[in-house]
């Protein structure tokens, strides 16, 4: 019995134990489920093939239970390996650059097919590793159980294997690019019928014309990311839309140049997130956009060509949080919302309509968007005053209205926006007095841009602002006459613009200390005076130009990349700056010391400044030879030494500076021949200005190799011989190509244009700065050139200025001179030219300045053209020339030279005078309007391209208008 009892107890105890153990296994997530030996071996073989510099897989060793290894997940009942999570644990954030830890943690090497032993694997993440550009293994297609495959930036390249189409259980697939992965035929994708999530961003899919049909076979798809895939086919119709659960659609950064297809608007209930930004979409947005009732995020920015009205239905999308329509061509007014008690105000947090052509007033109803944090309307044509309702959006953080035509004063309510961090209202017509009390509540303000308005700042001299600004843009606000002392405590400053602020004071000594922490300083165009000889400048870019600074050149820290000190009264030698601390690393790229009182020679120290790209020492009192060390500036793109007393030959070492685009050595005493290497070596040259020196010899034919040349000014030298016939090779002059640009890259920032040249055009000296890139000019005047004007010159159809005066040229004006359609100024005076003025000159509709005086021209000045609109002085000194505007009346004899006037009708020629005067008007309008519009500081490269088209349009419009006017006048006269 006792035995029995004890057996019973043992049995009971055992069964209790086993239940406990079983429970333990089931309920406690248990380490007791050990991995399967075959799979452990497979993992070890897999590891053997890998490289693992940071030893991430150190736990993968020995007899340990492989379910406990890093990145390995097992089924908690069967013990099979189901998960391999081998993505890089560090992030690849672009902003901070790839961190060292991230790079070190990349696995690499070979992927051993032993992986196939893991028959139950359903999750495989190899993202952010570096498999060295090998192809994705075909055998991945045999991992039939996979539901999740992540190969994002894993360093694979080549064709994506079709075998992936066998992974029929796959729900998540991430295959984004780092190397060059591509797909030739996307057909395999249609077999992945369970797919919910697909990200193939950055993979070259341009061969998959049928991408959409394939994707349409995936009925469960909920997220689709095909950004930057070089897709160009965006079918406008799609019979039946299969992916009715699509919630996220990202097709940004492709090459679509269609209108937005209507089938998208059928995804009315599912779509939450739609990103079509950075394409070339065009046309209007359909009102059907209002169907997308669930939409939370809509980004159509940077398409450039989407146009028309913003459909008012967009404001009825109740769930929209983010709306970005920036950088398009939307015009007209922002529009009205039907019913404000509707939903728009309920959810919108970010609204960006910047860089469009919107006009009209800022609608008052915007003030009802009570959750708005980011409001960006910059770079439009909005006018009127800023509605005070905007001050009600108490959650506002960003407020950007720069580059519009807003006027009036700022509404008081604006100063109540206590969350404001960014206030950008620069480049408008706003004004009024701003005092320190306005800023009382803006303690979070970081960016303040009020520049290019008419604000007057009247703040207490001991005001301590409640904010710590990072960015101050107050160019052309009236801040002076005292130097603003309130910035003294702004210790986080990164950018400071006090240009044109009517400051006429000395710089307080604390400023230079503060300045050493500011990256970008602009104090130009004030009347700031004082010595800067002993100052150490540390900022990255410094513009102190157009002030009254005096003394010797300041000292520079290696930090400085841009120094502009032009138009001051700085004296002394260059050597104090250029030959100082020669073993220190220099990073200076732009040095502009023009228009000062610097004297002495250009020292042989330029080899210490190899990062220089622009060197402007023009208009000083420098003399001597140009030192050979200039040849060590191999990155130099601009060399300006004009208006000094340099003499001697050009140093042959200059031919090392093969990136040079602008050479201005005018107004010196340089001599010798124009070296042939200029044409052979410096092939990027855009402007060559050697005016007013004593160069002699011929113009070398090699000049014609300079196919990018825009400006050739060799005037006022002792050059002789003929004008080269090959000038028509200068193809930049022959085509109006302005910039090369990769349509695939929208990201490239354009920045400010740096160049300037003084050109003598239309008989007067003008400084060409921002519009310089549109100028085409040849000036060979005041030399001893002889021979004829080469007829090839007339094929230079795009240039604006031609001056060949004061030479010994003979023969006729080329018959086809009218081919130079954009000519604005033509000076052939004081030569020995003869014959008749060619009729084709009447094609020169933009001609605004003409001088043919003192030649031997004969015959009648062609009638019925604008050639009559110039004064007689344009023709004086040609004894055999006759007709209006000269007083000499033509005899029959003189008229018989083949000149066939359009009409002799006096009335018509009167009328024609009228339209002729339109010509110059258009030109002025063109340079004026476009010059300003074009160079708005913030505009990016991509926008540039868009405007370029506009410019073409403008030309065309101008020409059409002229033609239309001509016809109209003719009809009037006729009828
Ligand atoms: C076991 O795995 C399943 C799914 O794989 C999971 O839902 C469950 O929570 C796991 N149980 C324990 C105890 O970890
Ligand atoms: C794939 O991995 C990347 C990088 O770790 C991650 O950002 C992404 O969200 C992953 N994809 C999925 C579907 O989880
Ligand atoms: C919709 O998806 C199903 C299942 O993948 C497929 O058979 C059908 O052809 C698809 N329809 C269209 C129009 O692509």
mmCIF file of N, CA and C in Angstrom, residues 572-616:
data_model
loop_
_atom_site.group_PDB
_atom_site.id
_atom_site.type_symbol
_atom_site.label_atom_id
_atom_site.label_comp_id
_atom_site.label_asym_id
_atom_site.label_seq_id
_atom_site.Cartn_x
_atom_site.Cartn_y
_atom_site.Cartn_z
ATOM 1 N N UNK A 572 47.167 100.315 -49.502
ATOM 2 C CA UNK A 572 48.290 99.450 -49.142
ATOM 3 C C UNK A 572 48.447 98.315 -50.125
ATOM 4 N N UNK A 573 49.432 97.466 -49.877
ATOM 5 C CA UNK A 573 49.747 96.413 -50.844
ATOM 6 C C UNK A 573 48.877 95.162 -50.646
ATOM 7 N N UNK A 574 48.794 94.380 -51.694
ATOM 8 C CA UNK A 574 48.063 93.116 -51.641
ATOM 9 C C UNK A 574 48.800 92.073 -50.813
ATOM 10 N N UNK A 575 50.119 92.249 -50.731
ATOM 11 C CA UNK A 575 50.919 91.196 -50.100
ATOM 12 C C UNK A 575 50.523 90.978 -48.641
ATOM 13 N N UNK A 576 50.010 92.026 -47.983
ATOM 14 C CA UNK A 576 49.655 91.846 -46.573
ATOM 15 C C UNK A 576 48.556 90.806 -46.413
ATOM 16 N N UNK A 577 47.741 90.643 -47.447
ATOM 17 C CA UNK A 577 46.716 89.597 -47.379
ATOM 18 C C UNK A 577 47.189 88.314 -48.060
ATOM 19 N N UNK A 578 47.722 88.493 -49.276
ATOM 20 C CA UNK A 578 47.974 87.311 -50.115
ATOM 21 C C UNK A 578 49.211 86.528 -49.675
ATOM 22 N N UNK A 579 50.154 87.187 -49.038
ATOM 23 C CA UNK A 579 51.398 86.489 -48.709
ATOM 24 C C UNK A 579 51.503 86.200 -47.220
ATOM 25 N N UNK A 580 50.358 86.238 -46.522
ATOM 26 C CA UNK A 580 50.362 86.045 -45.072
ATOM 27 C C UNK A 580 50.103 84.569 -44.736
ATOM 28 N N UNK A 581 50.716 84.069 -43.695
ATOM 29 C CA UNK A 581 50.489 82.701 -43.189
ATOM 30 C C UNK A 581 50.430 81.674 -44.315
ATOM 31 N N UNK A 582 51.555 81.586 -45.017
ATOM 32 C CA UNK A 582 51.523 80.835 -46.267
ATOM 33 C C UNK A 582 51.364 79.346 -46.094
ATOM 34 N N UNK A 583 51.668 78.831 -44.911
ATOM 35 C CA UNK A 583 51.514 77.375 -44.769
ATOM 36 C C UNK A 583 50.148 76.991 -44.206
ATOM 37 N N UNK A 584 49.270 77.987 -44.078
ATOM 38 C CA UNK A 584 47.934 77.681 -43.585
ATOM 39 C C UNK A 584 47.050 77.292 -44.762
ATOM 40 N N UNK A 585 46.170 76.338 -44.495
ATOM 41 C CA UNK A 585 45.211 75.930 -45.530
ATOM 42 C C UNK A 585 44.295 77.104 -45.886
ATOM 43 N N UNK A 586 44.113 77.408 -47.139
ATOM 44 C CA UNK A 586 43.205 78.495 -47.533
ATOM 45 C C UNK A 586 42.002 77.910 -48.257
ATOM 46 N N UNK A 587 40.862 78.498 -47.976
ATOM 47 C CA UNK A 587 39.657 78.018 -48.662
ATOM 48 C C UNK A 587 38.959 79.106 -49.446
ATOM 49 N N UNK A 588 39.626 80.232 -49.587
ATOM 50 C CA UNK A 588 38.989 81.363 -50.244
ATOM 51 C C UNK A 588 38.657 81.028 -51.696
ATOM 52 N N UNK A 589 37.412 81.240 -52.068
ATOM 53 C CA UNK A 589 36.997 80.976 -53.448
ATOM 54 C C UNK A 589 36.732 82.264 -54.211
ATOM 55 N N UNK A 590 36.192 83.241 -53.514
ATOM 56 C CA UNK A 590 35.859 84.498 -54.192
ATOM 57 C C UNK A 590 36.517 85.644 -53.463
ATOM 58 N N UNK A 591 37.335 86.393 -54.179
ATOM 59 C CA UNK A 591 37.997 87.558 -53.600
ATOM 60 C C UNK A 591 37.735 88.743 -54.508
ATOM 61 N N UNK A 592 36.945 89.683 -54.020
ATOM 62 C CA UNK A 592 36.622 90.870 -54.812
ATOM 63 C C UNK A 592 37.105 92.100 -54.064
ATOM 64 N N UNK A 593 38.200 92.687 -54.553
ATOM 65 C CA UNK A 593 38.770 93.877 -53.930
ATOM 66 C C UNK A 593 38.712 95.054 -54.890
ATOM 67 N N UNK A 594 37.854 94.967 -55.878
ATOM 68 C CA UNK A 594 37.849 95.995 -56.920
ATOM 69 C C UNK A 594 37.425 97.357 -56.379
ATOM 70 N N UNK A 595 37.819 98.375 -57.093
ATOM 71 C CA UNK A 595 37.479 99.768 -56.767
ATOM 72 C C UNK A 595 37.878 100.155 -55.349
ATOM 73 N N UNK A 596 39.160 99.955 -55.065
ATOM 74 C CA UNK A 596 39.749 100.456 -53.837
ATOM 75 C C UNK A 596 40.990 101.252 -54.205
ATOM 76 N N UNK A 597 41.872 101.458 -53.237
ATOM 77 C CA UNK A 597 43.074 102.251 -53.496
ATOM 78 C C UNK A 597 44.318 101.392 -53.320
ATOM 79 N N UNK A 598 44.167 100.092 -53.599
ATOM 80 C CA UNK A 598 45.298 99.185 -53.411
ATOM 81 C C UNK A 598 46.415 99.549 -54.372
ATOM 82 N N UNK A 599 47.653 99.388 -53.918
ATOM 83 C CA UNK A 599 48.765 99.776 -54.777
ATOM 84 C C UNK A 599 49.851 98.707 -54.743
ATOM 85 N N UNK A 600 50.858 98.914 -55.550
ATOM 86 C CA UNK A 600 51.955 97.953 -55.605
ATOM 87 C C UNK A 600 51.690 96.875 -56.639
ATOM 88 N N UNK A 601 52.472 95.823 -56.566
ATOM 89 C CA UNK A 601 52.371 94.765 -57.563
ATOM 90 C C UNK A 601 51.441 93.658 -57.081
ATOM 91 N N UNK A 602 51.041 92.850 -58.023
ATOM 92 C CA UNK A 602 50.311 91.633 -57.667
ATOM 93 C C UNK A 602 51.387 90.617 -57.286
ATOM 94 N N UNK A 603 51.502 90.281 -55.980
ATOM 95 C CA UNK A 603 52.679 89.516 -55.552
ATOM 96 C C UNK A 603 52.646 88.070 -56.043
ATOM 97 N N UNK A 604 53.832 87.514 -56.072
ATOM 98 C CA UNK A 604 54.019 86.135 -56.560
ATOM 99 C C UNK A 604 53.591 85.151 -55.455
ATOM 100 N N UNK A 605 52.356 85.315 -54.926
ATOM 101 C CA UNK A 605 51.913 84.473 -53.803
ATOM 102 C C UNK A 605 50.623 83.749 -54.134
ATOM 103 N N UNK A 606 50.203 83.811 -55.376
ATOM 104 C CA UNK A 606 48.888 83.263 -55.696
ATOM 105 C C UNK A 606 48.834 81.752 -55.540
ATOM 106 N N UNK A 607 50.019 81.114 -55.577
ATOM 107 C CA UNK A 607 50.016 79.654 -55.440
ATOM 108 C C UNK A 607 49.483 79.197 -54.095
ATOM 109 N N UNK A 608 49.354 80.104 -53.125
ATOM 110 C CA UNK A 608 48.802 79.700 -51.826
ATOM 111 C C UNK A 608 47.277 79.766 -51.799
ATOM 112 N N UNK A 609 46.687 80.158 -52.879
ATOM 113 C CA UNK A 609 45.240 80.401 -52.899
ATOM 114 C C UNK A 609 44.577 79.569 -53.981
ATOM 115 N N UNK A 610 44.898 78.302 -53.991
ATOM 116 C CA UNK A 610 44.483 77.481 -55.130
ATOM 117 C C UNK A 610 42.991 77.223 -55.216
ATOM 118 N N UNK A 611 42.267 77.538 -54.141
ATOM 119 C CA UNK A 611 40.815 77.319 -54.246
ATOM 120 C C UNK A 611 40.087 78.503 -54.872
ATOM 121 N N UNK A 612 40.830 79.559 -55.184
ATOM 122 C CA UNK A 612 40.163 80.739 -55.771
ATOM 123 C C UNK A 612 39.450 80.390 -57.077
ATOM 124 N N UNK A 613 38.207 80.834 -57.177
ATOM 125 C CA UNK A 613 37.515 80.694 -58.459
ATOM 126 C C UNK A 613 37.256 82.061 -59.086
ATOM 127 N N UNK A 614 37.157 83.091 -58.245
ATOM 128 C CA UNK A 614 36.968 84.432 -58.792
ATOM 129 C C UNK A 614 37.952 85.378 -58.127
ATOM 130 N N UNK A 615 38.690 86.087 -58.931
ATOM 131 C CA UNK A 615 39.635 87.080 -58.414
ATOM 132 C C UNK A 615 39.360 88.385 -59.128
ATOM 133 N N UNK A 616 38.903 89.378 -58.381
ATOM 134 C CA UNK A 616 38.611 90.685 -58.983
ATOM 135 C C UNK A 616 39.416 91.760 -58.272
#
